[in-house]
mmCIF file of the C-alpha atoms, coordinates in Angstrom:
data_MODEL
# 
_entry.id   MODEL 
# 
loop_
_atom_site.group_PDB 
_atom_site.id 
_atom_site.type_symbol 
_atom_site.label_atom_id 
_atom_site.label_alt_id 
_atom_site.label_comp_id 
_atom_site.label_asym_id 
_atom_site.label_entity_id 
_atom_site.label_seq_id 
_atom_site.pdbx_PDB_ins_code 
_atom_site.Cartn_x 
_atom_site.Cartn_y 
_atom_site.Cartn_z 
_atom_site.occupancy 
_atom_site.B_iso_or_equiv 
_atom_site.pdbx_formal_charge 
_atom_site.auth_seq_id 
_atom_site.auth_comp_id 
_atom_site.auth_asym_id 
_atom_site.auth_atom_id 
_atom_site.pdbx_PDB_model_num 
ATOM 1   C CA . GLY A 1 1   ? 116.197 128.436 130.218 1.00 0.00 ? 1   GLY A CA 1 
ATOM 2   C CA . LEU A 1 2   ? 114.995 128.337 126.844 1.00 0.00 ? 2   LEU A CA 1 
ATOM 3   C CA . SER A 1 3   ? 117.063 126.962 123.531 1.00 0.00 ? 3   SER A CA 1 
ATOM 4   C CA . GLN A 1 4   ? 115.258 127.019 120.048 1.00 0.00 ? 4   GLN A CA 1 
ATOM 5   C CA . GLY A 1 5   ? 116.440 126.675 116.813 1.00 0.00 ? 5   GLY A CA 1 
ATOM 6   C CA . MET A 1 6   ? 115.289 129.014 114.031 1.00 0.00 ? 6   MET A CA 1 
ATOM 7   C CA . GLY A 1 7   ? 113.875 128.236 111.067 1.00 0.00 ? 7   GLY A CA 1 
ATOM 8   C CA . LYS A 1 8   ? 112.147 130.255 108.226 1.00 0.00 ? 8   LYS A CA 1 
ATOM 9   C CA . THR A 1 9   ? 109.112 127.986 107.098 1.00 0.00 ? 9   THR A CA 1 
ATOM 10  C CA . ALA A 1 10  ? 109.014 126.469 110.803 1.00 0.00 ? 10  ALA A CA 1 
ATOM 11  C CA . PRO A 1 11  ? 105.683 126.787 112.942 1.00 0.00 ? 11  PRO A CA 1 
ATOM 12  C CA . TYR A 1 12  ? 105.438 129.914 115.146 1.00 0.00 ? 12  TYR A CA 1 
ATOM 13  C CA . VAL A 1 13  ? 104.095 129.854 118.448 1.00 0.00 ? 13  VAL A CA 1 
ATOM 14  C CA . GLU A 1 14  ? 103.128 132.745 120.123 1.00 0.00 ? 14  GLU A CA 1 
ATOM 15  C CA . PHE A 1 15  ? 102.305 133.815 124.209 1.00 0.00 ? 15  PHE A CA 1 
ATOM 16  C CA . ASP A 1 16  ? 100.609 137.157 124.045 1.00 0.00 ? 16  ASP A CA 1 
ATOM 17  C CA . ARG A 1 17  ? 100.063 137.868 128.143 1.00 0.00 ? 17  ARG A CA 1 
ATOM 18  C CA . VAL A 1 18  ? 99.276  135.003 128.959 1.00 0.00 ? 18  VAL A CA 1 
ATOM 19  C CA . SER A 1 19  ? 98.292  134.393 132.673 1.00 0.00 ? 19  SER A CA 1 
ATOM 20  C CA . LEU A 1 20  ? 97.330  131.130 134.093 1.00 0.00 ? 20  LEU A CA 1 
ATOM 21  C CA . ALA A 1 21  ? 97.093  129.966 137.593 1.00 0.00 ? 21  ALA A CA 1 
ATOM 22  C CA . ARG A 1 22  ? 96.521  125.977 139.651 1.00 0.00 ? 22  ARG A CA 1 
ATOM 23  C CA . ALA A 1 23  ? 94.856  125.120 142.280 1.00 0.00 ? 23  ALA A CA 1 
ATOM 24  C CA . GLY A 1 24  ? 95.064  129.089 143.672 1.00 0.00 ? 24  GLY A CA 1 
ATOM 25  C CA . LYS A 1 25  ? 98.548  129.452 142.844 1.00 0.00 ? 25  LYS A CA 1 
ATOM 26  C CA . PRO A 1 26  ? 99.921  131.744 139.607 1.00 0.00 ? 26  PRO A CA 1 
ATOM 27  C CA . LEU A 1 27  ? 101.709 129.942 137.349 1.00 0.00 ? 27  LEU A CA 1 
ATOM 28  C CA . PHE A 1 28  ? 102.581 132.690 134.505 1.00 0.00 ? 28  PHE A CA 1 
ATOM 29  C CA . GLU A 1 29  ? 101.569 136.327 134.897 1.00 0.00 ? 29  GLU A CA 1 
ATOM 30  C CA . GLY A 1 30  ? 101.572 138.353 131.766 1.00 0.00 ? 30  GLY A CA 1 
ATOM 31  C CA . LEU A 1 31  ? 104.198 135.701 129.660 1.00 0.00 ? 31  LEU A CA 1 
ATOM 32  C CA . THR A 1 32  ? 104.553 137.271 126.521 1.00 0.00 ? 32  THR A CA 1 
ATOM 33  C CA . LEU A 1 33  ? 106.899 134.873 124.058 1.00 0.00 ? 33  LEU A CA 1 
ATOM 34  C CA . GLY A 1 34  ? 107.322 133.999 120.773 1.00 0.00 ? 34  GLY A CA 1 
ATOM 35  C CA . LEU A 1 35  ? 108.868 130.127 119.642 1.00 0.00 ? 35  LEU A CA 1 
ATOM 36  C CA . SER A 1 36  ? 109.744 129.510 116.336 1.00 0.00 ? 36  SER A CA 1 
ATOM 37  C CA . GLY A 1 37  ? 112.424 126.745 114.954 1.00 0.00 ? 37  GLY A CA 1 
ATOM 38  C CA . ALA A 1 38  ? 112.414 123.039 113.993 1.00 0.00 ? 38  ALA A CA 1 
ATOM 39  C CA . ARG A 1 39  ? 113.547 122.048 117.402 1.00 0.00 ? 39  ARG A CA 1 
ATOM 40  C CA . ILE A 1 40  ? 113.577 123.796 120.446 1.00 0.00 ? 40  ILE A CA 1 
ATOM 41  C CA . GLY A 1 41  ? 114.300 122.954 123.663 1.00 0.00 ? 41  GLY A CA 1 
ATOM 42  C CA . LEU A 1 42  ? 113.119 123.802 127.320 1.00 0.00 ? 42  LEU A CA 1 
ATOM 43  C CA . VAL A 1 43  ? 115.602 123.339 130.721 1.00 0.00 ? 43  VAL A CA 1 
ATOM 44  C CA . GLY A 1 44  ? 114.524 123.957 134.126 1.00 0.00 ? 44  GLY A CA 1 
ATOM 45  C CA . ASP A 1 45  ? 114.272 122.571 137.560 1.00 0.00 ? 45  ASP A CA 1 
ATOM 46  C CA . LYS A 1 46  ? 111.402 120.361 138.661 1.00 0.00 ? 46  LYS A CA 1 
ATOM 47  C CA . GLY A 1 47  ? 108.130 122.627 138.815 1.00 0.00 ? 47  GLY A CA 1 
ATOM 48  C CA . SER A 1 48  ? 109.545 125.716 137.030 1.00 0.00 ? 48  SER A CA 1 
ATOM 49  C CA . GLY A 1 49  ? 106.406 125.602 134.605 1.00 0.00 ? 49  GLY A CA 1 
ATOM 50  C CA . LYS A 1 50  ? 107.786 123.438 131.642 1.00 0.00 ? 50  LYS A CA 1 
ATOM 51  C CA . SER A 1 51  ? 105.172 120.866 131.102 1.00 0.00 ? 51  SER A CA 1 
ATOM 52  C CA . THR A 1 52  ? 102.577 123.509 131.654 1.00 0.00 ? 52  THR A CA 1 
ATOM 53  C CA . LEU A 1 53  ? 104.165 125.654 128.677 1.00 0.00 ? 53  LEU A CA 1 
ATOM 54  C CA . LEU A 1 54  ? 103.656 122.586 126.533 1.00 0.00 ? 54  LEU A CA 1 
ATOM 55  C CA . ARG A 1 55  ? 99.895  122.080 127.890 1.00 0.00 ? 55  ARG A CA 1 
ATOM 56  C CA . LEU A 1 56  ? 99.037  125.669 127.188 1.00 0.00 ? 56  LEU A CA 1 
ATOM 57  C CA . ILE A 1 57  ? 100.481 124.817 123.365 1.00 0.00 ? 57  ILE A CA 1 
ATOM 58  C CA . ALA A 1 58  ? 98.747  121.816 123.038 1.00 0.00 ? 58  ALA A CA 1 
ATOM 59  C CA . GLY A 1 59  ? 95.521  123.475 124.300 1.00 0.00 ? 59  GLY A CA 1 
ATOM 60  C CA . LEU A 1 60  ? 95.015  120.674 126.997 1.00 0.00 ? 60  LEU A CA 1 
ATOM 61  C CA . PHE A 1 61  ? 95.200  124.009 129.667 1.00 0.00 ? 61  PHE A CA 1 
ATOM 62  C CA . ARG A 1 62  ? 93.367  127.131 128.892 1.00 0.00 ? 62  ARG A CA 1 
ATOM 63  C CA . PRO A 1 63  ? 95.033  130.370 130.084 1.00 0.00 ? 63  PRO A CA 1 
ATOM 64  C CA . ASP A 1 64  ? 92.848  132.406 132.683 1.00 0.00 ? 64  ASP A CA 1 
ATOM 65  C CA . ALA A 1 65  ? 93.933  135.532 130.567 1.00 0.00 ? 65  ALA A CA 1 
ATOM 66  C CA . GLY A 1 66  ? 95.782  136.609 127.012 1.00 0.00 ? 66  GLY A CA 1 
ATOM 67  C CA . GLU A 1 67  ? 96.118  134.142 123.726 1.00 0.00 ? 67  GLU A CA 1 
ATOM 68  C CA . VAL A 1 68  ? 98.117  131.069 122.753 1.00 0.00 ? 68  VAL A CA 1 
ATOM 69  C CA . ARG A 1 69  ? 98.670  131.187 118.884 1.00 0.00 ? 69  ARG A CA 1 
ATOM 70  C CA . LEU A 1 70  ? 100.032 128.980 116.239 1.00 0.00 ? 70  LEU A CA 1 
ATOM 71  C CA . SER A 1 71  ? 100.553 129.420 113.054 1.00 0.00 ? 71  SER A CA 1 
ATOM 72  C CA . GLY A 1 72  ? 102.617 128.133 109.862 1.00 0.00 ? 72  GLY A CA 1 
ATOM 73  C CA . ALA A 1 73  ? 103.921 124.760 108.754 1.00 0.00 ? 73  ALA A CA 1 
ATOM 74  C CA . GLY A 1 74  ? 100.529 123.231 107.305 1.00 0.00 ? 74  GLY A CA 1 
ATOM 75  C CA . GLU A 1 75  ? 97.403  122.227 109.007 1.00 0.00 ? 75  GLU A CA 1 
ATOM 76  C CA . GLY A 1 76  ? 98.457  119.658 111.701 1.00 0.00 ? 76  GLY A CA 1 
ATOM 77  C CA . ARG A 1 77  ? 97.531  120.170 115.421 1.00 0.00 ? 77  ARG A CA 1 
ATOM 78  C CA . PRO A 1 78  ? 100.310 120.458 117.775 1.00 0.00 ? 78  PRO A CA 1 
ATOM 79  C CA . VAL A 1 79  ? 100.159 117.137 120.118 1.00 0.00 ? 79  VAL A CA 1 
ATOM 80  C CA . PHE A 1 80  ? 101.486 116.081 123.458 1.00 0.00 ? 80  PHE A CA 1 
ATOM 81  C CA . LEU A 1 81  ? 103.502 113.382 124.083 1.00 0.00 ? 81  LEU A CA 1 
ATOM 82  C CA . PHE A 1 82  ? 102.984 112.138 128.098 1.00 0.00 ? 82  PHE A CA 1 
ATOM 83  C CA . GLN A 1 83  ? 106.112 111.241 130.095 1.00 0.00 ? 83  GLN A CA 1 
ATOM 84  C CA . ASN A 1 84  ? 103.997 108.041 131.334 1.00 0.00 ? 84  ASN A CA 1 
ATOM 85  C CA . PRO A 1 85  ? 102.860 105.921 127.791 1.00 0.00 ? 85  PRO A CA 1 
ATOM 86  C CA . ASP A 1 86  ? 100.065 104.568 129.879 1.00 0.00 ? 86  ASP A CA 1 
ATOM 87  C CA . HIS A 1 87  ? 98.350  108.079 129.935 1.00 0.00 ? 87  HIS A CA 1 
ATOM 88  C CA . GLN A 1 88  ? 98.546  107.996 126.271 1.00 0.00 ? 88  GLN A CA 1 
ATOM 89  C CA . ILE A 1 89  ? 97.875  104.452 125.056 1.00 0.00 ? 89  ILE A CA 1 
ATOM 90  C CA . LEU A 1 90  ? 93.850  104.082 124.487 1.00 0.00 ? 90  LEU A CA 1 
ATOM 91  C CA . PHE A 1 91  ? 93.611  100.977 122.709 1.00 0.00 ? 91  PHE A CA 1 
ATOM 92  C CA . PRO A 1 92  ? 94.414  97.269  123.590 1.00 0.00 ? 92  PRO A CA 1 
ATOM 93  C CA . THR A 1 93  ? 96.651  95.847  120.903 1.00 0.00 ? 93  THR A CA 1 
ATOM 94  C CA . VAL A 1 94  ? 99.759  98.312  118.843 1.00 0.00 ? 94  VAL A CA 1 
ATOM 95  C CA . GLY A 1 95  ? 98.152  98.275  115.401 1.00 0.00 ? 95  GLY A CA 1 
ATOM 96  C CA . GLU A 1 96  ? 95.023  100.025 116.746 1.00 0.00 ? 96  GLU A CA 1 
ATOM 97  C CA . GLU A 1 97  ? 96.898  102.624 118.732 1.00 0.00 ? 97  GLU A CA 1 
ATOM 98  C CA . ILE A 1 98  ? 98.910  103.744 115.599 1.00 0.00 ? 98  ILE A CA 1 
ATOM 99  C CA . ALA A 1 99  ? 96.231  103.200 113.028 1.00 0.00 ? 99  ALA A CA 1 
ATOM 100 C CA . PHE A 1 100 ? 93.451  105.386 115.357 1.00 0.00 ? 100 PHE A CA 1 
ATOM 101 C CA . GLY A 1 101 ? 95.235  108.972 114.536 1.00 0.00 ? 101 GLY A CA 1 
ATOM 102 C CA . LEU A 1 102 ? 95.328  107.907 110.883 1.00 0.00 ? 102 LEU A CA 1 
ATOM 103 C CA . ILE A 1 103 ? 91.599  107.123 110.797 1.00 0.00 ? 103 ILE A CA 1 
ATOM 104 C CA . GLU A 1 104 ? 90.473  110.306 112.703 1.00 0.00 ? 104 GLU A CA 1 
ATOM 105 C CA . ASP A 1 105 ? 92.604  111.775 110.245 1.00 0.00 ? 105 ASP A CA 1 
ATOM 106 C CA . GLY A 1 106 ? 90.893  111.274 107.446 1.00 0.00 ? 106 GLY A CA 1 
ATOM 107 C CA . MET A 1 107 ? 92.057  107.778 106.267 1.00 0.00 ? 107 MET A CA 1 
ATOM 108 C CA . GLU A 1 108 ? 90.436  105.085 105.561 1.00 0.00 ? 108 GLU A CA 1 
ATOM 109 C CA . PRO A 1 109 ? 90.640  102.060 108.062 1.00 0.00 ? 109 PRO A CA 1 
ATOM 110 C CA . LYS A 1 110 ? 92.155  99.791  105.618 1.00 0.00 ? 110 LYS A CA 1 
ATOM 111 C CA . GLN A 1 111 ? 94.606  102.015 104.444 1.00 0.00 ? 111 GLN A CA 1 
ATOM 112 C CA . ALA A 1 112 ? 95.053  103.052 107.693 1.00 0.00 ? 112 ALA A CA 1 
ATOM 113 C CA . ASN A 1 113 ? 96.357  99.239  109.247 1.00 0.00 ? 113 ASN A CA 1 
ATOM 114 C CA . ALA A 1 114 ? 98.535  99.022  106.295 1.00 0.00 ? 114 ALA A CA 1 
ATOM 115 C CA . GLU A 1 115 ? 100.160 102.389 106.981 1.00 0.00 ? 115 GLU A CA 1 
ATOM 116 C CA . ALA A 1 116 ? 100.826 101.878 110.509 1.00 0.00 ? 116 ALA A CA 1 
ATOM 117 C CA . ALA A 1 117 ? 102.005 97.707  109.649 1.00 0.00 ? 117 ALA A CA 1 
ATOM 118 C CA . GLN A 1 118 ? 104.515 100.054 107.403 1.00 0.00 ? 118 GLN A CA 1 
ATOM 119 C CA . LEU A 1 119 ? 105.716 102.646 110.008 1.00 0.00 ? 119 LEU A CA 1 
ATOM 120 C CA . LEU A 1 120 ? 106.201 99.443  112.557 1.00 0.00 ? 120 LEU A CA 1 
ATOM 121 C CA . ALA A 1 121 ? 107.996 97.488  110.365 1.00 0.00 ? 121 ALA A CA 1 
ATOM 122 C CA . ALA A 1 122 ? 110.129 101.097 109.601 1.00 0.00 ? 122 ALA A CA 1 
ATOM 123 C CA . HIS A 1 123 ? 111.345 101.273 113.428 1.00 0.00 ? 123 HIS A CA 1 
ATOM 124 C CA . GLY A 1 124 ? 112.213 97.716  113.738 1.00 0.00 ? 124 GLY A CA 1 
ATOM 125 C CA . CYS A 1 125 ? 108.814 96.812  114.647 1.00 0.00 ? 125 CYS A CA 1 
ATOM 126 C CA . ALA A 1 126 ? 107.372 94.826  112.184 1.00 0.00 ? 126 ALA A CA 1 
ATOM 127 C CA . GLY A 1 127 ? 104.553 91.887  113.577 1.00 0.00 ? 127 GLY A CA 1 
ATOM 128 C CA . TRP A 1 128 ? 103.734 94.276  116.470 1.00 0.00 ? 128 TRP A CA 1 
ATOM 129 C CA . GLU A 1 129 ? 100.372 95.140  114.583 1.00 0.00 ? 129 GLU A CA 1 
ATOM 130 C CA . GLN A 1 130 ? 98.370  92.597  117.063 1.00 0.00 ? 130 GLN A CA 1 
ATOM 131 C CA . LYS A 1 131 ? 100.677 92.975  119.944 1.00 0.00 ? 131 LYS A CA 1 
ATOM 132 C CA . ALA A 1 132 ? 98.970  93.376  123.259 1.00 0.00 ? 132 ALA A CA 1 
ATOM 133 C CA . VAL A 1 133 ? 100.650 96.364  124.498 1.00 0.00 ? 133 VAL A CA 1 
ATOM 134 C CA . HIS A 1 134 ? 99.886  95.629  127.771 1.00 0.00 ? 134 HIS A CA 1 
ATOM 135 C CA . GLU A 1 135 ? 102.684 93.015  127.143 1.00 0.00 ? 135 GLU A CA 1 
ATOM 136 C CA . LEU A 1 136 ? 105.401 95.661  126.127 1.00 0.00 ? 136 LEU A CA 1 
ATOM 137 C CA . SER A 1 137 ? 108.260 96.773  128.397 1.00 0.00 ? 137 SER A CA 1 
ATOM 138 C CA . GLU A 1 138 ? 108.073 100.238 129.100 1.00 0.00 ? 138 GLU A CA 1 
ATOM 139 C CA . GLY A 1 139 ? 109.994 101.574 126.463 1.00 0.00 ? 139 GLY A CA 1 
ATOM 140 C CA . GLN A 1 140 ? 108.346 99.754  124.153 1.00 0.00 ? 140 GLN A CA 1 
ATOM 141 C CA . LYS A 1 141 ? 105.457 101.530 125.584 1.00 0.00 ? 141 LYS A CA 1 
ATOM 142 C CA . GLN A 1 142 ? 107.043 105.127 124.478 1.00 0.00 ? 142 GLN A CA 1 
ATOM 143 C CA . LEU A 1 143 ? 108.071 104.081 121.381 1.00 0.00 ? 143 LEU A CA 1 
ATOM 144 C CA . VAL A 1 144 ? 104.326 102.503 120.128 1.00 0.00 ? 144 VAL A CA 1 
ATOM 145 C CA . CYS A 1 145 ? 103.354 106.316 121.440 1.00 0.00 ? 145 CYS A CA 1 
ATOM 146 C CA . LEU A 1 146 ? 106.165 108.292 119.578 1.00 0.00 ? 146 LEU A CA 1 
ATOM 147 C CA . ILE A 1 147 ? 104.916 106.602 116.164 1.00 0.00 ? 147 ILE A CA 1 
ATOM 148 C CA . ALA A 1 148 ? 101.376 106.922 117.020 1.00 0.00 ? 148 ALA A CA 1 
ATOM 149 C CA . VAL A 1 149 ? 101.397 110.981 117.554 1.00 0.00 ? 149 VAL A CA 1 
ATOM 150 C CA . LEU A 1 150 ? 103.295 111.254 114.982 1.00 0.00 ? 150 LEU A CA 1 
ATOM 151 C CA . ALA A 1 151 ? 101.825 108.871 112.169 1.00 0.00 ? 151 ALA A CA 1 
ATOM 152 C CA . PRO A 1 152 ? 99.008  111.886 111.539 1.00 0.00 ? 152 PRO A CA 1 
ATOM 153 C CA . GLU A 1 153 ? 101.827 114.409 110.986 1.00 0.00 ? 153 GLU A CA 1 
ATOM 154 C CA . PRO A 1 154 ? 101.129 116.752 113.873 1.00 0.00 ? 154 PRO A CA 1 
ATOM 155 C CA . ARG A 1 155 ? 102.101 120.262 112.524 1.00 0.00 ? 155 ARG A CA 1 
ATOM 156 C CA . LEU A 1 156 ? 104.043 120.852 116.698 1.00 0.00 ? 156 LEU A CA 1 
ATOM 157 C CA . LEU A 1 157 ? 105.331 117.364 118.755 1.00 0.00 ? 157 LEU A CA 1 
ATOM 158 C CA . LEU A 1 158 ? 105.445 118.549 122.203 1.00 0.00 ? 158 LEU A CA 1 
ATOM 159 C CA . PRO A 1 159 ? 106.969 115.701 124.341 1.00 0.00 ? 159 PRO A CA 1 
ATOM 160 C CA . GLN A 1 160 ? 106.829 116.092 128.292 1.00 0.00 ? 160 GLN A CA 1 
ATOM 161 C CA . ARG A 1 161 ? 109.840 114.588 128.892 1.00 0.00 ? 161 ARG A CA 1 
ATOM 162 C CA . ARG A 1 162 ? 112.440 111.706 127.388 1.00 0.00 ? 162 ARG A CA 1 
ATOM 163 C CA . GLY A 1 163 ? 112.452 108.569 128.682 1.00 0.00 ? 163 GLY A CA 1 
ATOM 164 C CA . SER A 1 164 ? 115.138 106.432 129.397 1.00 0.00 ? 164 SER A CA 1 
ATOM 165 C CA . ASP A 1 165 ? 115.030 103.765 126.062 1.00 0.00 ? 165 ASP A CA 1 
ATOM 166 C CA . PRO A 1 166 ? 117.549 104.595 123.500 1.00 0.00 ? 166 PRO A CA 1 
ATOM 167 C CA . ARG A 1 167 ? 114.480 103.901 120.802 1.00 0.00 ? 167 ARG A CA 1 
ATOM 168 C CA . PRO A 1 168 ? 112.052 106.345 121.092 1.00 0.00 ? 168 PRO A CA 1 
ATOM 169 C CA . ARG A 1 169 ? 115.186 109.423 121.477 1.00 0.00 ? 169 ARG A CA 1 
ATOM 170 C CA . ALA A 1 170 ? 116.611 107.737 118.791 1.00 0.00 ? 170 ALA A CA 1 
ATOM 171 C CA . VAL A 1 171 ? 113.176 108.706 116.578 1.00 0.00 ? 171 VAL A CA 1 
ATOM 172 C CA . LEU A 1 172 ? 113.430 112.224 118.325 1.00 0.00 ? 172 LEU A CA 1 
ATOM 173 C CA . TYR A 1 173 ? 116.790 112.991 117.304 1.00 0.00 ? 173 TYR A CA 1 
ATOM 174 C CA . ARG A 1 174 ? 117.583 111.658 114.023 1.00 0.00 ? 174 ARG A CA 1 
ATOM 175 C CA . GLN A 1 175 ? 117.126 114.295 110.681 1.00 0.00 ? 175 GLN A CA 1 
ATOM 176 C CA . PRO A 1 176 ? 114.594 114.316 109.364 1.00 0.00 ? 176 PRO A CA 1 
ATOM 177 C CA . ARG A 1 177 ? 115.377 113.280 106.077 1.00 0.00 ? 177 ARG A CA 1 
ATOM 178 C CA . GLN A 1 178 ? 116.637 110.357 107.656 1.00 0.00 ? 178 GLN A CA 1 
ATOM 179 C CA . LEU A 1 179 ? 113.292 109.038 108.944 1.00 0.00 ? 179 LEU A CA 1 
ATOM 180 C CA . PRO A 1 180 ? 111.949 105.990 106.982 1.00 0.00 ? 180 PRO A CA 1 
ATOM 181 C CA . ARG A 1 181 ? 108.036 107.022 105.828 1.00 0.00 ? 181 ARG A CA 1 
ATOM 182 C CA . PRO A 1 182 ? 105.755 105.569 103.129 1.00 0.00 ? 182 PRO A CA 1 
ATOM 183 C CA . ARG A 1 183 ? 104.171 108.323 102.322 1.00 0.00 ? 183 ARG A CA 1 
ATOM 184 C CA . GLN A 1 184 ? 104.380 112.287 101.808 1.00 0.00 ? 184 GLN A CA 1 
ATOM 185 C CA . THR A 1 185 ? 105.190 114.161 104.797 1.00 0.00 ? 185 THR A CA 1 
ATOM 186 C CA . ARG A 1 186 ? 104.646 117.826 105.880 1.00 0.00 ? 186 ARG A CA 1 
ATOM 187 C CA . ARG A 1 187 ? 107.375 119.776 108.349 1.00 0.00 ? 187 ARG A CA 1 
ATOM 188 C CA . GLY A 1 188 ? 106.608 120.142 112.063 1.00 0.00 ? 188 GLY A CA 1 
ATOM 189 C CA . ILE A 1 189 ? 108.746 121.282 114.719 1.00 0.00 ? 189 ILE A CA 1 
ATOM 190 C CA . GLY A 1 190 ? 108.805 120.060 118.540 1.00 0.00 ? 190 GLY A CA 1 
ATOM 191 C CA . VAL A 1 191 ? 108.895 121.913 121.704 1.00 0.00 ? 191 VAL A CA 1 
ATOM 192 C CA . GLY A 1 192 ? 110.610 119.631 124.561 1.00 0.00 ? 192 GLY A CA 1 
ATOM 193 C CA . GLY A 1 193 ? 111.116 120.095 128.686 1.00 0.00 ? 193 GLY A CA 1 
ATOM 194 C CA . GLN A 1 194 ? 113.321 118.083 131.114 1.00 0.00 ? 194 GLN A CA 1 
ATOM 195 C CA . SER A 1 195 ? 113.815 118.765 134.600 1.00 0.00 ? 195 SER A CA 1 
ATOM 196 C CA . GLY A 1 196 ? 117.679 119.359 135.695 1.00 0.00 ? 196 GLY A CA 1 
ATOM 197 C CA . PHE A 1 197 ? 120.674 120.776 133.844 1.00 0.00 ? 197 PHE A CA 1 
ATOM 198 C CA . HIS A 1 198 ? 120.563 118.825 130.276 1.00 0.00 ? 198 HIS A CA 1 
ATOM 199 C CA . GLY A 1 199 ? 120.340 120.292 126.778 1.00 0.00 ? 199 GLY A CA 1 
ATOM 200 C CA . VAL A 1 200 ? 117.907 119.279 125.119 1.00 0.00 ? 200 VAL A CA 1 
ATOM 201 C CA . ALA A 1 201 ? 116.563 119.689 121.828 1.00 0.00 ? 201 ALA A CA 1 
ATOM 202 C CA . LEU A 1 202 ? 113.421 117.266 121.201 1.00 0.00 ? 202 LEU A CA 1 
ATOM 203 C CA . ALA A 1 203 ? 111.795 117.501 117.719 1.00 0.00 ? 203 ALA A CA 1 
ATOM 204 C CA . GLY A 1 204 ? 108.727 116.511 116.070 1.00 0.00 ? 204 GLY A CA 1 
ATOM 205 C CA . GLN A 1 205 ? 110.488 114.625 113.230 1.00 0.00 ? 205 GLN A CA 1 
ATOM 206 C CA . ARG A 1 206 ? 109.211 113.140 110.366 1.00 0.00 ? 206 ARG A CA 1 
ATOM 207 C CA . LEU A 1 207 ? 109.037 109.581 110.371 1.00 0.00 ? 207 LEU A CA 1 
# 
């Protein structure tokens, strides 16, 4: 099932006759679908294709036929947030993990490190810059991953699934105007998926 909140200025994702097979099994055949809104939730059983849909939007999978197009709301790229934070984390310390995306986005390393510290402090994690990632709990790793992917202001956040820790979920569910952010931001949207019967509205909110 699909639920979506419509928004005139949000990015627009379009699947144009998309087909995809994995390991010889057809997953999508001629899928045509348009998505637009500040928050979009994908609800379905395990194995129904939610994560595959998100990976197609993020560009992690390429369709065998057809095209996935993303337009509107700035030039940021879509980012995929893995359910397992260990699949996302690249660096040994928290500060490096968060600063990386900012540096890749063109920010000077000194400024990126300062902003990483500000973002951590804004979410109750002051002084975490030198913390070793492997020493964090699962929920803390999820929070660090979420801050890291949102720091460069992606156009689209694609969280694979909610974790059980309340802090990353709080970041996702806050209204954009309530999220502390040290600098001016672009507006993005989020698409999220979760197995089972849940009303899901996972959003790519601004930090």
